[in-house]
């Protein structure tokens, strides 16, 4: 059982057999996250960003670098005919990470789902303040969604990427006049920007008022018309309450699936572990099911 604010608890739904392994991986992740935004003296943030990696995926030779509406995109085609596309949005607190860091993971996802995976290189803080990151995601989503015979379309991401994916499926229908996405995969996302994230938001939205943070928080948005969603989070993630709140609100408007991994911490899918492997497999299974 995981303790939540107010003294309530939420049981993990999966991963009990390898919870201790997940806890050990979580300790390593947490030790890194405590200093994640500490830029060494003499470095610009851009220089520091270039030294930070999430995960240990190797580049794959099949990846192609494209530009969609002026936004860099890394494309991974499936081993066989493509049935559509999945837009992937990386994590990193809106200021770290990158769209070229998850090659192996995204190529495997493309092969498992028969979808072309498009990893979006949205602009990041502090060089580019909000809503530049969302503007880039919406530009790519609108372009891909407007293509004739686009096929099945889905979107998703991790942490900050899950935040942007949620905002995208809410906003894109207003741009296209319809909802182009049939599914969304949201992994340990930040859905309420009024609660914490002070160091990241100082870079992303400096001097933002509480009302401005609220307007950028998908948990407070109008969710009518959203597609089915899969939510994934670790039971030891500080953002677990946000995932539970977001999933509950989403479930009022569309079918949802929820995986809470026993012992797992924030960003657990970025390290090689049983929990990460299972989570990625279940994400692929969700995307396959929603194609039917």
Tab-separated table of C-alpha atoms in Angstrom:
chain	number	residue	atom	x	y	z
A	1	UNK	CA	0.000	0.000	0.000
A	2	UNK	CA	1.230	3.501	-0.857
A	3	UNK	CA	0.462	6.385	1.490
A	4	UNK	CA	-1.227	9.379	-0.131
A	5	UNK	CA	-2.033	12.852	1.175
A	6	UNK	CA	-4.805	12.815	3.765
A	7	UNK	CA	-3.833	9.423	5.107
A	8	UNK	CA	-5.444	7.416	2.288
A	9	UNK	CA	-3.667	4.582	0.522
A	10	UNK	CA	-3.595	3.127	-2.958
A	11	UNK	CA	-2.503	-0.427	-3.659
A	12	UNK	CA	-0.069	-1.174	-6.434
A	13	UNK	CA	-1.852	-2.988	-9.251
A	14	UNK	CA	1.146	-4.770	-10.755
A	15	UNK	CA	4.788	-5.628	-10.142
A	16	UNK	CA	4.657	-7.136	-6.670
A	17	UNK	CA	6.947	-10.051	-7.605
A	18	UNK	CA	9.790	-7.697	-8.520
A	19	UNK	CA	9.020	-4.807	-6.161
A	20	UNK	CA	12.368	-5.076	-4.367
A	21	UNK	CA	14.232	-4.761	-7.660
A	22	UNK	CA	12.110	-1.698	-8.457
A	23	UNK	CA	12.889	-0.186	-5.051
A	24	UNK	CA	16.629	-0.577	-5.600
A	25	UNK	CA	16.364	1.044	-9.021
A	26	UNK	CA	14.266	3.799	-7.461
A	27	UNK	CA	16.960	4.622	-4.927
A	28	UNK	CA	19.426	5.202	-7.757
A	29	UNK	CA	16.927	7.350	-9.646
A	30	UNK	CA	16.066	9.486	-6.623
A	31	UNK	CA	19.720	10.144	-5.826
A	32	UNK	CA	20.137	11.521	-9.335
A	33	UNK	CA	16.953	13.565	-9.348
A	34	UNK	CA	17.961	15.519	-6.239
A	35	UNK	CA	20.733	17.275	-8.184
A	36	UNK	CA	19.200	17.153	-11.652
A	37	UNK	CA	18.812	20.923	-12.008
A	38	UNK	CA	22.218	21.831	-10.544
A	39	UNK	CA	24.156	23.324	-13.445
A	40	UNK	CA	27.931	23.169	-12.868
A	41	UNK	CA	29.720	26.474	-12.550
A	42	UNK	CA	30.967	27.833	-15.853
A	43	UNK	CA	28.372	25.959	-17.930
A	44	UNK	CA	25.377	27.349	-19.744
A	45	UNK	CA	22.154	25.389	-19.378
A	46	UNK	CA	22.425	24.246	-22.998
A	47	UNK	CA	25.927	22.911	-22.353
A	48	UNK	CA	24.735	21.141	-19.224
A	49	UNK	CA	21.759	19.640	-21.066
A	50	UNK	CA	24.131	18.052	-23.572
A	51	UNK	CA	25.789	16.113	-20.732
A	52	UNK	CA	22.555	14.694	-19.280
A	53	UNK	CA	21.121	11.436	-20.542
A	54	UNK	CA	18.036	9.506	-19.501
A	55	UNK	CA	18.345	5.768	-20.034
A	56	UNK	CA	21.043	3.940	-21.940
A	57	UNK	CA	19.400	3.347	-25.314
A	58	UNK	CA	21.845	3.090	-28.195
A	59	UNK	CA	21.174	4.847	-31.524
A	60	UNK	CA	19.547	2.661	-34.178
A	61	UNK	CA	20.583	2.964	-37.840
A	62	UNK	CA	16.975	2.776	-39.049
A	63	UNK	CA	15.974	6.062	-37.370
A	64	UNK	CA	15.404	9.007	-39.709
A	65	UNK	CA	15.644	12.683	-38.776
A	66	UNK	CA	12.854	14.792	-40.256
A	67	UNK	CA	11.395	18.257	-39.868
A	68	UNK	CA	7.642	18.687	-39.470
A	69	UNK	CA	6.329	22.264	-39.453
A	70	UNK	CA	9.815	23.434	-38.525
A	71	UNK	CA	10.065	21.037	-35.563
A	72	UNK	CA	12.751	18.310	-35.503
A	73	UNK	CA	11.264	14.825	-35.432
A	74	UNK	CA	12.980	11.439	-35.242
A	75	UNK	CA	11.069	8.729	-37.099
A	76	UNK	CA	11.043	4.981	-36.461
A	77	UNK	CA	9.257	2.761	-38.972
A	78	UNK	CA	7.938	-0.685	-38.046
A	79	UNK	CA	9.256	-3.950	-39.395
A	80	UNK	CA	6.364	-4.328	-41.814
A	81	UNK	CA	3.505	-2.147	-43.098
A	82	UNK	CA	2.639	0.825	-40.905
A	83	UNK	CA	-0.961	1.159	-39.709
A	84	UNK	CA	-0.575	4.726	-38.487
A	85	UNK	CA	1.560	6.844	-36.184
A	86	UNK	CA	2.404	7.327	-32.522
A	87	UNK	CA	3.738	10.726	-31.413
A	88	UNK	CA	6.228	10.352	-28.570
A	89	UNK	CA	7.078	13.234	-26.225
A	90	UNK	CA	10.155	12.782	-24.065
A	91	UNK	CA	10.438	13.708	-20.397
A	92	UNK	CA	13.005	15.810	-18.590
A	93	UNK	CA	11.140	18.549	-16.748
A	94	UNK	CA	10.523	20.583	-19.919
A	95	UNK	CA	14.218	21.540	-19.957
A	96	UNK	CA	16.283	18.321	-20.157
A	97	UNK	CA	16.252	15.129	-22.189
A	98	UNK	CA	15.808	14.965	-25.918
A	99	UNK	CA	13.970	13.320	-28.771
A	100	UNK	CA	17.051	11.338	-29.860
A	101	UNK	CA	17.679	9.544	-26.534
A	102	UNK	CA	15.223	6.657	-26.764
A	103	UNK	CA	16.053	4.987	-30.079
A	104	UNK	CA	15.981	1.347	-29.001
A	105	UNK	CA	12.809	1.768	-26.965
A	106	UNK	CA	10.959	3.565	-29.749
A	107	UNK	CA	12.103	1.211	-32.497
A	108	UNK	CA	10.871	-1.740	-30.425
A	109	UNK	CA	7.575	0.082	-29.887
A	110	UNK	CA	7.219	0.663	-33.627
A	111	UNK	CA	7.886	-3.012	-34.361
A	112	UNK	CA	5.479	-4.235	-31.663
A	113	UNK	CA	2.608	-1.952	-32.648
A	114	UNK	CA	3.023	-1.640	-36.431
A	115	UNK	CA	2.995	2.128	-35.963
A	116	UNK	CA	5.449	4.714	-37.206
A	117	UNK	CA	6.806	6.346	-34.064
A	118	UNK	CA	7.569	10.058	-34.316
A	119	UNK	CA	9.707	11.433	-31.486
A	120	UNK	CA	9.114	15.181	-31.262
A	121	UNK	CA	12.012	17.542	-30.514
A	122	UNK	CA	10.001	20.318	-28.921
A	123	UNK	CA	11.737	23.487	-27.724
A	124	UNK	CA	12.832	23.476	-24.096
A	125	UNK	CA	13.316	25.883	-21.223
A	126	UNK	CA	15.054	28.024	-20.160
A	127	UNK	CA	15.901	29.178	-23.696
A	128	UNK	CA	12.241	28.855	-24.683
A	129	UNK	CA	9.527	29.551	-22.140
A	130	UNK	CA	6.075	27.989	-22.056
A	131	UNK	CA	4.085	27.643	-24.276
A	132	UNK	CA	6.868	27.133	-26.862
A	133	UNK	CA	7.066	23.413	-26.028
A	134	UNK	CA	3.310	22.965	-26.412
A	135	UNK	CA	3.237	25.062	-29.583
A	136	UNK	CA	5.750	22.690	-31.195
A	137	UNK	CA	3.808	19.601	-30.131
A	138	UNK	CA	0.563	21.070	-31.455
A	139	UNK	CA	2.210	22.000	-34.761
A	140	UNK	CA	3.365	18.420	-35.313
A	141	UNK	CA	0.096	16.928	-34.062
A	142	UNK	CA	-1.944	19.161	-36.343
A	143	UNK	CA	0.214	18.360	-39.377
A	144	UNK	CA	0.134	14.614	-38.786
A	145	UNK	CA	-3.565	14.605	-37.900
A	146	UNK	CA	-4.490	16.538	-41.037
A	147	UNK	CA	-2.828	14.092	-43.431
A	148	UNK	CA	-5.249	12.265	-45.725
A	149	UNK	CA	-5.518	8.588	-44.811
A	150	UNK	CA	-3.329	9.119	-41.744
A	151	UNK	CA	-4.543	5.865	-40.256
A	152	UNK	CA	-4.568	5.162	-36.530
A	153	UNK	CA	-3.055	8.010	-34.508
A	154	UNK	CA	-1.921	7.960	-30.886
A	155	UNK	CA	0.213	10.172	-28.669
A	156	UNK	CA	2.009	9.797	-25.367
A	157	UNK	CA	5.079	10.410	-23.300
A	158	UNK	CA	6.760	10.392	-19.932
A	159	UNK	CA	6.683	12.964	-17.114
A	160	UNK	CA	6.785	16.392	-18.804
A	161	UNK	CA	6.042	14.584	-22.068
A	162	UNK	CA	2.879	13.082	-20.573
A	163	UNK	CA	1.835	16.577	-19.498
A	164	UNK	CA	2.270	17.851	-23.062
A	165	UNK	CA	0.514	14.811	-24.555
A	166	UNK	CA	-2.511	15.361	-22.334
A	167	UNK	CA	-2.660	19.038	-23.278
A	168	UNK	CA	-2.316	18.135	-26.956
A	169	UNK	CA	-5.311	15.791	-27.099
A	170	UNK	CA	-7.334	18.468	-25.329
A	171	UNK	CA	-6.274	21.285	-27.680
A	172	UNK	CA	-5.918	19.663	-31.114
A	173	UNK	CA	-9.670	19.205	-31.774
A	174	UNK	CA	-10.003	22.984	-31.624
A	175	UNK	CA	-7.400	23.264	-34.379
A	176	UNK	CA	-8.677	20.495	-36.653
A	177	UNK	CA	-12.389	20.500	-35.849
A	178	UNK	CA	-12.179	16.854	-34.751
A	179	UNK	CA	-10.223	14.582	-32.429
A	180	UNK	CA	-7.500	12.915	-34.539
A	181	UNK	CA	-6.127	10.731	-31.747
A	182	UNK	CA	-7.600	7.339	-30.926
A	183	UNK	CA	-5.433	6.648	-27.873
A	184	UNK	CA	-3.048	8.341	-25.445
A	185	UNK	CA	-0.353	6.743	-23.278
A	186	UNK	CA	0.502	8.790	-20.180
A	187	UNK	CA	3.462	7.700	-18.062
A	188	UNK	CA	4.018	9.286	-14.619
A	189	UNK	CA	2.936	12.686	-15.833
A	190	UNK	CA	2.792	16.150	-14.296
A	191	UNK	CA	-0.871	17.113	-14.504
A	192	UNK	CA	-1.227	19.831	-11.858
A	193	UNK	CA	1.382	22.588	-12.199
A	194	UNK	CA	0.001	24.425	-9.164
A	195	UNK	CA	1.479	21.721	-6.907
A	196	UNK	CA	5.276	21.740	-6.751
A	197	UNK	CA	7.748	21.586	-9.667
A	198	UNK	CA	9.241	24.863	-8.412
A	199	UNK	CA	12.741	24.390	-9.860
A	200	UNK	CA	11.525	23.201	-13.263
A	201	UNK	CA	8.768	25.798	-13.488
A	202	UNK	CA	11.188	28.564	-12.551
A	203	UNK	CA	12.830	27.753	-15.879
A	204	UNK	CA	9.675	26.987	-17.851
A	205	UNK	CA	7.259	29.609	-16.502
A	206	UNK	CA	9.236	32.163	-14.471
A	207	UNK	CA	7.026	34.525	-12.468
A	208	UNK	CA	3.881	32.629	-13.523
A	209	UNK	CA	0.841	33.246	-11.362
A	210	UNK	CA	-1.134	30.414	-9.835
A	211	UNK	CA	-3.863	31.075	-12.402
A	212	UNK	CA	-1.344	30.716	-15.239
A	213	UNK	CA	-0.042	27.459	-13.810
A	214	UNK	CA	-3.607	26.224	-13.455
A	215	UNK	CA	-4.406	27.034	-17.089
A	216	UNK	CA	-1.430	24.861	-18.115
A	217	UNK	CA	-2.600	21.948	-15.948
A	218	UNK	CA	-4.576	19.255	-17.784
A	219	UNK	CA	-6.221	18.005	-14.591
A	220	UNK	CA	-8.329	21.206	-14.547
A	221	UNK	CA	-9.174	21.185	-18.272
A	222	UNK	CA	-12.403	20.350	-20.089
A	223	UNK	CA	-11.877	16.680	-20.989
A	224	UNK	CA	-14.910	16.164	-23.190
A	225	UNK	CA	-13.922	14.342	-26.367
A	226	UNK	CA	-10.646	12.851	-25.134
A	227	UNK	CA	-9.674	9.375	-26.432
A	228	UNK	CA	-9.079	6.227	-24.351
A	229	UNK	CA	-5.992	6.520	-22.158
A	230	UNK	CA	-3.483	4.313	-20.387
A	231	UNK	CA	-1.939	5.690	-17.195
A	232	UNK	CA	1.276	4.236	-15.797
A	233	UNK	CA	3.076	5.292	-12.599
A	234	UNK	CA	5.243	3.905	-9.829
A	235	UNK	CA	3.789	3.342	-6.375
A	236	UNK	CA	6.765	5.264	-4.918
A	237	UNK	CA	6.477	8.186	-7.328
A	238	UNK	CA	5.771	11.554	-5.714
A	239	UNK	CA	3.464	12.198	-8.692
A	240	UNK	CA	1.266	9.176	-7.949
A	241	UNK	CA	-1.543	11.364	-6.503
A	242	UNK	CA	-1.540	13.453	-9.680
A	243	UNK	CA	-1.851	10.348	-11.844
A	244	UNK	CA	-4.744	9.053	-9.725
A	245	UNK	CA	-6.561	12.391	-9.933
A	246	UNK	CA	-5.999	12.688	-13.681
A	247	UNK	CA	-7.093	9.111	-14.356
A	248	UNK	CA	-10.270	9.581	-12.299
A	249	UNK	CA	-11.216	12.720	-14.208
A	250	UNK	CA	-10.334	11.140	-17.575
A	251	UNK	CA	-12.447	8.087	-16.760
A	252	UNK	CA	-15.509	10.325	-16.593
A	253	UNK	CA	-15.161	10.928	-20.343
A	254	UNK	CA	-13.353	7.936	-21.894
A	255	UNK	CA	-12.172	4.417	-21.027
A	256	UNK	CA	-8.918	4.271	-19.055
A	257	UNK	CA	-6.374	1.712	-17.916
A	258	UNK	CA	-4.223	2.225	-14.826
A	259	UNK	CA	-0.961	0.481	-13.914
A	260	UNK	CA	0.613	1.318	-10.546
A	261	UNK	CA	3.930	-0.551	-10.297
A	262	UNK	CA	4.899	-1.783	-6.828
A	263	UNK	CA	8.129	-0.247	-5.521
A	264	UNK	CA	8.738	1.864	-8.631
A	265	UNK	CA	9.876	5.487	-8.522
A	266	UNK	CA	9.518	8.400	-10.902
A	267	UNK	CA	11.047	7.796	-14.349
A	268	UNK	CA	11.345	4.056	-13.666
A	269	UNK	CA	10.947	3.156	-17.342
A	270	UNK	CA	14.252	4.900	-18.158
A	271	UNK	CA	16.359	2.263	-16.347
A	272	UNK	CA	16.729	-1.365	-17.336
A	273	UNK	CA	14.565	-3.375	-14.942
A	274	UNK	CA	11.767	-5.898	-14.931
A	275	UNK	CA	9.240	-3.151	-14.197
A	276	UNK	CA	10.457	-1.062	-17.129
A	277	UNK	CA	10.315	-4.035	-19.486
A	278	UNK	CA	6.788	-4.973	-18.381
A	279	UNK	CA	5.570	-1.378	-18.554
A	280	UNK	CA	6.840	-0.966	-22.107
A	281	UNK	CA	5.253	-4.254	-23.164
A	282	UNK	CA	1.914	-3.245	-21.652
A	283	UNK	CA	2.077	0.126	-23.392
A	284	UNK	CA	2.530	-1.663	-26.721
A	285	UNK	CA	-0.356	-4.023	-25.915
A	286	UNK	CA	-2.599	-1.040	-25.150
A	287	UNK	CA	-1.745	0.599	-28.467
A	288	UNK	CA	-2.440	-2.651	-30.285
A	289	UNK	CA	-5.805	-3.141	-28.568
A	290	UNK	CA	-6.972	0.377	-29.351
A	291	UNK	CA	-6.259	-0.171	-33.047
A	292	UNK	CA	-9.022	-2.796	-33.225
